[in-house]
Amino acid sequence: MTEKSAPVPTLSVEQQKQLVDEAIERLDRLADSQLEMAKLFIEKGKPEIARRRLQEVVELYGKSDAAKEARTLLKKL
């Protein structure tokens, strides 16, 4: 006995583009949040924790504006 799979809904090109844009926006917000957290650790005199956070931003969000700023901050630590 074989089970029938539910049909997979198809998305228009515009819907696909919208989903990609939303995903990119969410990743940018995550990168910005991680960067802000690293800045707080710098302000609180916790450079080792800040360094780890900044490195994560660079590794996970390498092409974002937050990653560019994280690289600059890493050079200063």
GROMACS .gro file of N, CA, C and O in nm:
model
  308
    1MET      N    1   0.084  -0.117   0.000
    1MET     CA    2   0.000   0.000   0.000
    1MET      C    3   0.089   0.124   0.000
    1MET      O    4   0.177   0.137   0.084
    2THR      N    5   0.068   0.212  -0.090
    2THR     CA    6   0.150   0.334  -0.097
    2THR      C    7   0.066   0.453  -0.056
    2THR      O    8  -0.054   0.460  -0.084
    3GLU      N    9   0.134   0.545   0.011
    3GLU     CA   10   0.065   0.667   0.052
    3GLU      C   11   0.086   0.774  -0.054
    3GLU      O   12   0.193   0.784  -0.112
    4LYS      N   13  -0.017   0.850  -0.074
    4LYS     CA   14  -0.004   0.961  -0.167
    4LYS      C   15   0.050   1.082  -0.090
    4LYS      O   16   0.005   1.111   0.020
    5SER      N   17   0.144   1.148  -0.149
    5SER     CA   18   0.198   1.269  -0.088
    5SER      C   19   0.105   1.385  -0.113
    5SER      O   20   0.039   1.391  -0.217
    6ALA      N   21   0.102   1.473  -0.016
    6ALA     CA   22   0.023   1.595  -0.035
    6ALA      C   23   0.091   1.678  -0.143
    6ALA      O   24   0.213   1.682  -0.152
    7PRO      N   25   0.013   1.742  -0.227
    7PRO     CA   26   0.075   1.824  -0.331
    7PRO      C   27   0.154   1.939  -0.268
    7PRO      O   28   0.113   1.997  -0.170
    8VAL      N   29   0.268   1.963  -0.326
    8VAL     CA   30   0.353   2.072  -0.279
    8VAL      C   31   0.307   2.200  -0.348
    8VAL      O   32   0.304   2.207  -0.470
    9PRO      N   33   0.270   2.300  -0.267
    9PRO     CA   34   0.225   2.425  -0.331
    9PRO      C   35   0.343   2.493  -0.400
    9PRO      O   36   0.456   2.489  -0.353
   10THR      N   37   0.314   2.551  -0.513
   10THR     CA   38   0.419   2.623  -0.585
   10THR      C   39   0.404   2.771  -0.556
   10THR      O   40   0.294   2.822  -0.534
   11LEU      N   41   0.516   2.837  -0.554
   11LEU     CA   42   0.519   2.981  -0.529
   11LEU      C   43   0.555   3.054  -0.656
   11LEU      O   44   0.639   3.008  -0.733
   12SER      N   45   0.496   3.168  -0.672
   12SER     CA   46   0.532   3.250  -0.788
   12SER      C   47   0.672   3.306  -0.766
   12SER      O   48   0.724   3.304  -0.654
   13VAL      N   49   0.731   3.354  -0.871
   13VAL     CA   50   0.863   3.414  -0.861
   13VAL      C   51   0.860   3.530  -0.762
   13VAL      O   52   0.951   3.547  -0.681
   14GLU      N   53   0.756   3.609  -0.766
   14GLU     CA   54   0.743   3.722  -0.674
   14GLU      C   55   0.734   3.675  -0.529
   14GLU      O   56   0.795   3.734  -0.439
   15GLN      N   57   0.659   3.568  -0.503
   15GLN     CA   58   0.649   3.514  -0.368
   15GLN      C   59   0.784   3.460  -0.321
   15GLN      O   60   0.822   3.479  -0.204
   16GLN      N   61   0.855   3.394  -0.410
   16GLN     CA   62   0.988   3.343  -0.375
   16GLN      C   63   1.082   3.457  -0.341
   16GLN      O   64   1.156   3.451  -0.242
   17LYS      N   65   1.078   3.563  -0.422
   17LYS     CA   66   1.162   3.679  -0.398
   17LYS      C   67   1.129   3.742  -0.263
   17LYS      O   68   1.218   3.779  -0.186
   18GLN      N   69   1.002   3.751  -0.232
   18GLN     CA   70   0.959   3.810  -0.105
   18GLN      C   71   1.011   3.727   0.012
   18GLN      O   72   1.059   3.782   0.112
   19LEU      N   73   1.003   3.596   0.001
   19LEU     CA   74   1.054   3.508   0.108
   19LEU      C   75   1.204   3.525   0.128
   19LEU      O   76   1.253   3.530   0.240
   20VAL      N   77   1.277   3.534   0.018
   20VAL     CA   78   1.422   3.553   0.027
   20VAL      C   79   1.453   3.688   0.091
   20VAL      O   80   1.538   3.697   0.179
   21ASP      N   81   1.382   3.791   0.049
   21ASP     CA   82   1.404   3.925   0.106
   21ASP      C   83   1.376   3.926   0.256
   21ASP      O   84   1.451   3.986   0.333
   22GLU      N   85   1.270   3.858   0.298
   22GLU     CA   86   1.236   3.850   0.440
   22GLU      C   87   1.343   3.775   0.517
   22GLU      O   88   1.380   3.815   0.629
   23ALA      N   89   1.395   3.668   0.460
   23ALA     CA   90   1.500   3.592   0.527
   23ALA      C   91   1.627   3.675   0.542
   23ALA      O   92   1.691   3.675   0.648
   24ILE      N   93   1.662   3.749   0.440
   24ILE     CA   94   1.780   3.835   0.445
   24ILE      C   95   1.762   3.943   0.552
   24ILE      O   96   1.854   3.971   0.630
   25GLU      N   97   1.644   4.000   0.557
   25GLU     CA   98   1.615   4.104   0.657
   25GLU      C   99   1.627   4.048   0.798
   25GLU      O  100   1.684   4.112   0.887
   26ARG      N  101   1.577   3.928   0.820
   26ARG     CA  102   1.588   3.865   0.952
   26ARG      C  103   1.733   3.838   0.989
   26ARG      O  104   1.774   3.860   1.103
   27LEU      N  105   1.811   3.791   0.894
   27LEU     CA  106   1.953   3.766   0.921
   27LEU      C  107   2.026   3.896   0.953
   27LEU      O  108   2.111   3.899   1.043
   28ASP      N  109   1.991   4.002   0.883
   28ASP     CA  110   2.053   4.132   0.912
   28ASP      C  111   2.019   4.178   1.054
   28ASP      O  112   2.105   4.230   1.125
   29ARG      N  113   1.895   4.157   1.094
   29ARG     CA  114   1.856   4.196   1.230
   29ARG      C  115   1.930   4.113   1.334
   29ARG      O  116   1.973   4.165   1.437
   30LEU      N  117   1.947   3.984   1.307
   30LEU     CA  118   2.023   3.899   1.400
   30LEU      C  119   2.168   3.945   1.409
   30LEU      O  120   2.225   3.952   1.518
   31ALA      N  121   2.226   3.975   1.295
   31ALA     CA  122   2.365   4.023   1.293
   31ALA      C  123   2.377   4.153   1.371
   31ALA      O  124   2.472   4.169   1.451
   32ASP      N  125   2.284   4.244   1.351
   32ASP     CA  126   2.287   4.371   1.423
   32ASP      C  127   2.274   4.349   1.574
   32ASP      O  128   2.343   4.414   1.653
   33SER      N  129   2.188   4.257   1.613
   33SER     CA  130   2.170   4.227   1.756
   33SER      C  131   2.298   4.171   1.817
   33SER      O  132   2.338   4.211   1.927
   34GLN      N  133   2.361   4.080   1.747
   34GLN     CA  134   2.487   4.022   1.796
   34GLN      C  135   2.595   4.129   1.807
   34GLN      O  136   2.673   4.131   1.902
   35LEU      N  137   2.599   4.218   1.709
   35LEU     CA  138   2.698   4.326   1.711
   35LEU      C  139   2.673   4.418   1.830
   35LEU      O  140   2.768   4.455   1.901
   36GLU      N  141   2.549   4.453   1.855
   36GLU     CA  142   2.517   4.540   1.968
   36GLU      C  143   2.554   4.473   2.100
   36GLU      O  144   2.602   4.539   2.193
   37MET      N  145   2.532   4.343   2.109
   37MET     CA  146   2.569   4.271   2.230
   37MET      C  147   2.721   4.276   2.251
   37MET      O  148   2.769   4.299   2.362
   38ALA      N  149   2.796   4.259   2.144
   38ALA     CA  150   2.942   4.267   2.154
   38ALA      C  151   2.986   4.405   2.199
   38ALA      O  152   3.076   4.418   2.283
   39LYS      N  153   2.921   4.508   2.149
   39LYS     CA  154   2.954   4.644   2.189
   39LYS      C  155   2.928   4.665   2.338
   39LYS      O  156   3.006   4.733   2.408
   40LEU      N  157   2.820   4.606   2.388
   40LEU     CA  158   2.791   4.616   2.531
   40LEU      C  159   2.901   4.549   2.613
   40LEU      O  160   2.941   4.600   2.718
   41PHE      N  161   2.949   4.434   2.567
   41PHE     CA  162   3.057   4.367   2.638
   41PHE      C  163   3.184   4.451   2.637
   41PHE      O  164   3.258   4.455   2.735
   42ILE      N  165   3.209   4.520   2.528
   42ILE     CA  166   3.325   4.609   2.522
   42ILE      C  167   3.309   4.720   2.625
   42ILE      O  168   3.402   4.749   2.702
   43GLU      N  169   3.192   4.782   2.628
   43GLU     CA  170   3.164   4.889   2.724
   43GLU      C  171   3.179   4.842   2.868
   43GLU      O  172   3.221   4.919   2.954
   44LYS      N  173   3.142   4.719   2.895
   44LYS     CA  174   3.146   4.664   3.030
   44LYS      C  175   3.284   4.608   3.067
   44LYS      O  176   3.301   4.549   3.172
   45GLY      N  177   3.381   4.627   2.977
   45GLY     CA  178   3.517   4.580   3.007
   45GLY      C  179   3.535   4.430   2.995
   45GLY      O  180   3.616   4.371   3.067
   46LYS      N  181   3.460   4.368   2.906
   46LYS     CA  182   3.468   4.223   2.884
   46LYS      C  183   3.515   4.196   2.740
   46LYS      O  184   3.440   4.144   2.657
   47PRO      N  185   3.639   4.232   2.707
   47PRO     CA  186   3.684   4.221   2.568
   47PRO      C  187   3.691   4.078   2.515
   47PRO      O  188   3.669   4.057   2.395
   48GLU      N  189   3.717   3.979   2.599
   48GLU     CA  190   3.724   3.841   2.551
   48GLU      C  191   3.587   3.792   2.504
   48GLU      O  192   3.577   3.726   2.400
   49ILE      N  193   3.484   3.825   2.581
   49ILE     CA  194   3.349   3.786   2.541
   49ILE      C  195   3.310   3.862   2.416
   49ILE      O  196   3.252   3.806   2.322
   50ALA      N  197   3.342   3.990   2.412
   50ALA     CA  198   3.311   4.072   2.294
   50ALA      C  199   3.380   4.016   2.170
   50ALA      O  200   3.319   4.008   2.063
   51ARG      N  201   3.506   3.976   2.186
   51ARG     CA  202   3.582   3.921   2.072
   51ARG      C  203   3.512   3.797   2.016
   51ARG      O  204   3.497   3.782   1.895
   52ARG      N  205   3.467   3.709   2.105
   52ARG     CA  206   3.397   3.588   2.058
   52ARG      C  207   3.270   3.625   1.982
   52ARG      O  208   3.240   3.568   1.878
   53ARG      N  209   3.194   3.719   2.036
   53ARG     CA  210   3.071   3.762   1.970
   53ARG      C  211   3.101   3.823   1.833
   53ARG      O  212   3.032   3.796   1.736
   54LEU      N  213   3.200   3.907   1.828
   54LEU     CA  214   3.237   3.971   1.701
   54LEU      C  215   3.281   3.868   1.598
   54LEU      O  216   3.246   3.878   1.480
   55GLN      N  217   3.357   3.769   1.643
   55GLN     CA  218   3.401   3.664   1.551
   55GLN      C  219   3.281   3.585   1.498
   55GLN      O  220   3.278   3.547   1.380
   56GLU      N  221   3.182   3.562   1.584
   56GLU     CA  222   3.060   3.494   1.539
   56GLU      C  223   2.987   3.575   1.433
   56GLU      O  224   2.939   3.519   1.334
   57VAL      N  225   2.980   3.705   1.454
   57VAL     CA  226   2.914   3.792   1.355
   57VAL      C  227   2.984   3.780   1.221
   57VAL      O  228   2.920   3.765   1.117
   58VAL      N  229   3.116   3.784   1.223
   58VAL     CA  230   3.193   3.774   1.099
   58VAL      C  231   3.172   3.638   1.033
   58VAL      O  232   3.150   3.630   0.912
   59GLU      N  233   3.175   3.532   1.112
   59GLU     CA  234   3.161   3.396   1.057
   59GLU      C  235   3.021   3.369   1.004
   59GLU      O  236   3.005   3.310   0.898
   60LEU      N  237   2.921   3.412   1.079
   60LEU     CA  238   2.783   3.379   1.042
   60LEU      C  239   2.719   3.476   0.942
   60LEU      O  240   2.632   3.437   0.865
   61TYR      N  241   2.763   3.601   0.948
   61TYR     CA  242   2.699   3.704   0.867
   61TYR      C  243   2.803   3.782   0.786
   61TYR      O  244   2.797   3.903   0.775
   62GLY      N  245   2.899   3.711   0.731
   62GLY     CA  246   3.017   3.767   0.668
   62GLY      C  247   3.000   3.880   0.570
   62GLY      O  248   3.086   3.965   0.557
   63LYS      N  249   2.889   3.886   0.499
   63LYS     CA  250   2.871   3.990   0.397
   63LYS      C  251   2.783   4.105   0.444
   63LYS      O  252   2.757   4.197   0.368
   64SER      N  253   2.741   4.100   0.569
   64SER     CA  254   2.651   4.204   0.619
   64SER      C  255   2.728   4.328   0.663
   64SER      O  256   2.850   4.325   0.683
   65ASP      N  257   2.655   4.436   0.678
   65ASP     CA  258   2.716   4.559   0.731
   65ASP      C  259   2.765   4.537   0.873
   65ASP      O  260   2.869   4.591   0.913
   66ALA      N  261   2.692   4.458   0.951
   66ALA     CA  262   2.732   4.430   1.088
   66ALA      C  263   2.867   4.357   1.090
   66ALA      O  264   2.951   4.384   1.176
   67ALA      N  265   2.888   4.267   0.997
   67ALA     CA  266   3.015   4.194   0.991
   67ALA      C  267   3.130   4.288   0.956
   67ALA      O  268   3.241   4.274   1.009
   68LYS      N  269   3.104   4.384   0.869
   68LYS     CA  270   3.207   4.482   0.836
   68LYS      C  271   3.248   4.560   0.959
   68LYS      O  272   3.366   4.580   0.986
   69GLU      N  273   3.149   4.604   1.036
   69GLU     CA  274   3.178   4.678   1.159
   69GLU      C  275   3.245   4.588   1.261
   69GLU      O  276   3.336   4.632   1.333
   70ALA      N  277   3.204   4.462   1.267
   70ALA     CA  278   3.265   4.367   1.361
   70ALA      C  279   3.414   4.348   1.329
   70ALA      O  280   3.497   4.342   1.420
   71ARG      N  281   3.448   4.341   1.202
   71ARG     CA  282   3.589   4.328   1.164
   71ARG      C  283   3.670   4.449   1.212
   71ARG      O  284   3.780   4.435   1.263
   72THR      N  285   3.612   4.567   1.197
   72THR     CA  286   3.679   4.690   1.241
   72THR      C  287   3.700   4.687   1.393
   72THR      O  288   3.809   4.719   1.442
   73LEU      N  289   3.598   4.646   1.466
   73LEU     CA  290   3.608   4.640   1.611
   73LEU      C  291   3.709   4.535   1.655
   73LEU      O  292   3.782   4.555   1.752
   74LEU      N  293   3.713   4.422   1.585
   74LEU     CA  294   3.811   4.318   1.619
   74LEU      C  295   3.954   4.369   1.607
   74LEU      O  296   4.039   4.334   1.690
   75LYS      N  297   3.978   4.451   1.509
   75LYS     CA  298   4.113   4.507   1.492
   75LYS      C  299   4.152   4.598   1.607
   75LYS      O  300   4.270   4.611   1.640
   76LYS      N  301   4.052   4.660   1.670
   76LYS     CA  302   4.078   4.752   1.780
   76LYS      C  303   4.094   4.681   1.914
   76LYS      O  304   4.146   4.741   2.008
   77LEU      N  305   4.045   4.558   1.924
   77LEU     CA  306   4.054   4.485   2.053
   77LEU      C  307   4.192   4.425   2.073
   77LEU      O  308   4.258   4.381   1.989
   0.00000   0.00000   0.00000
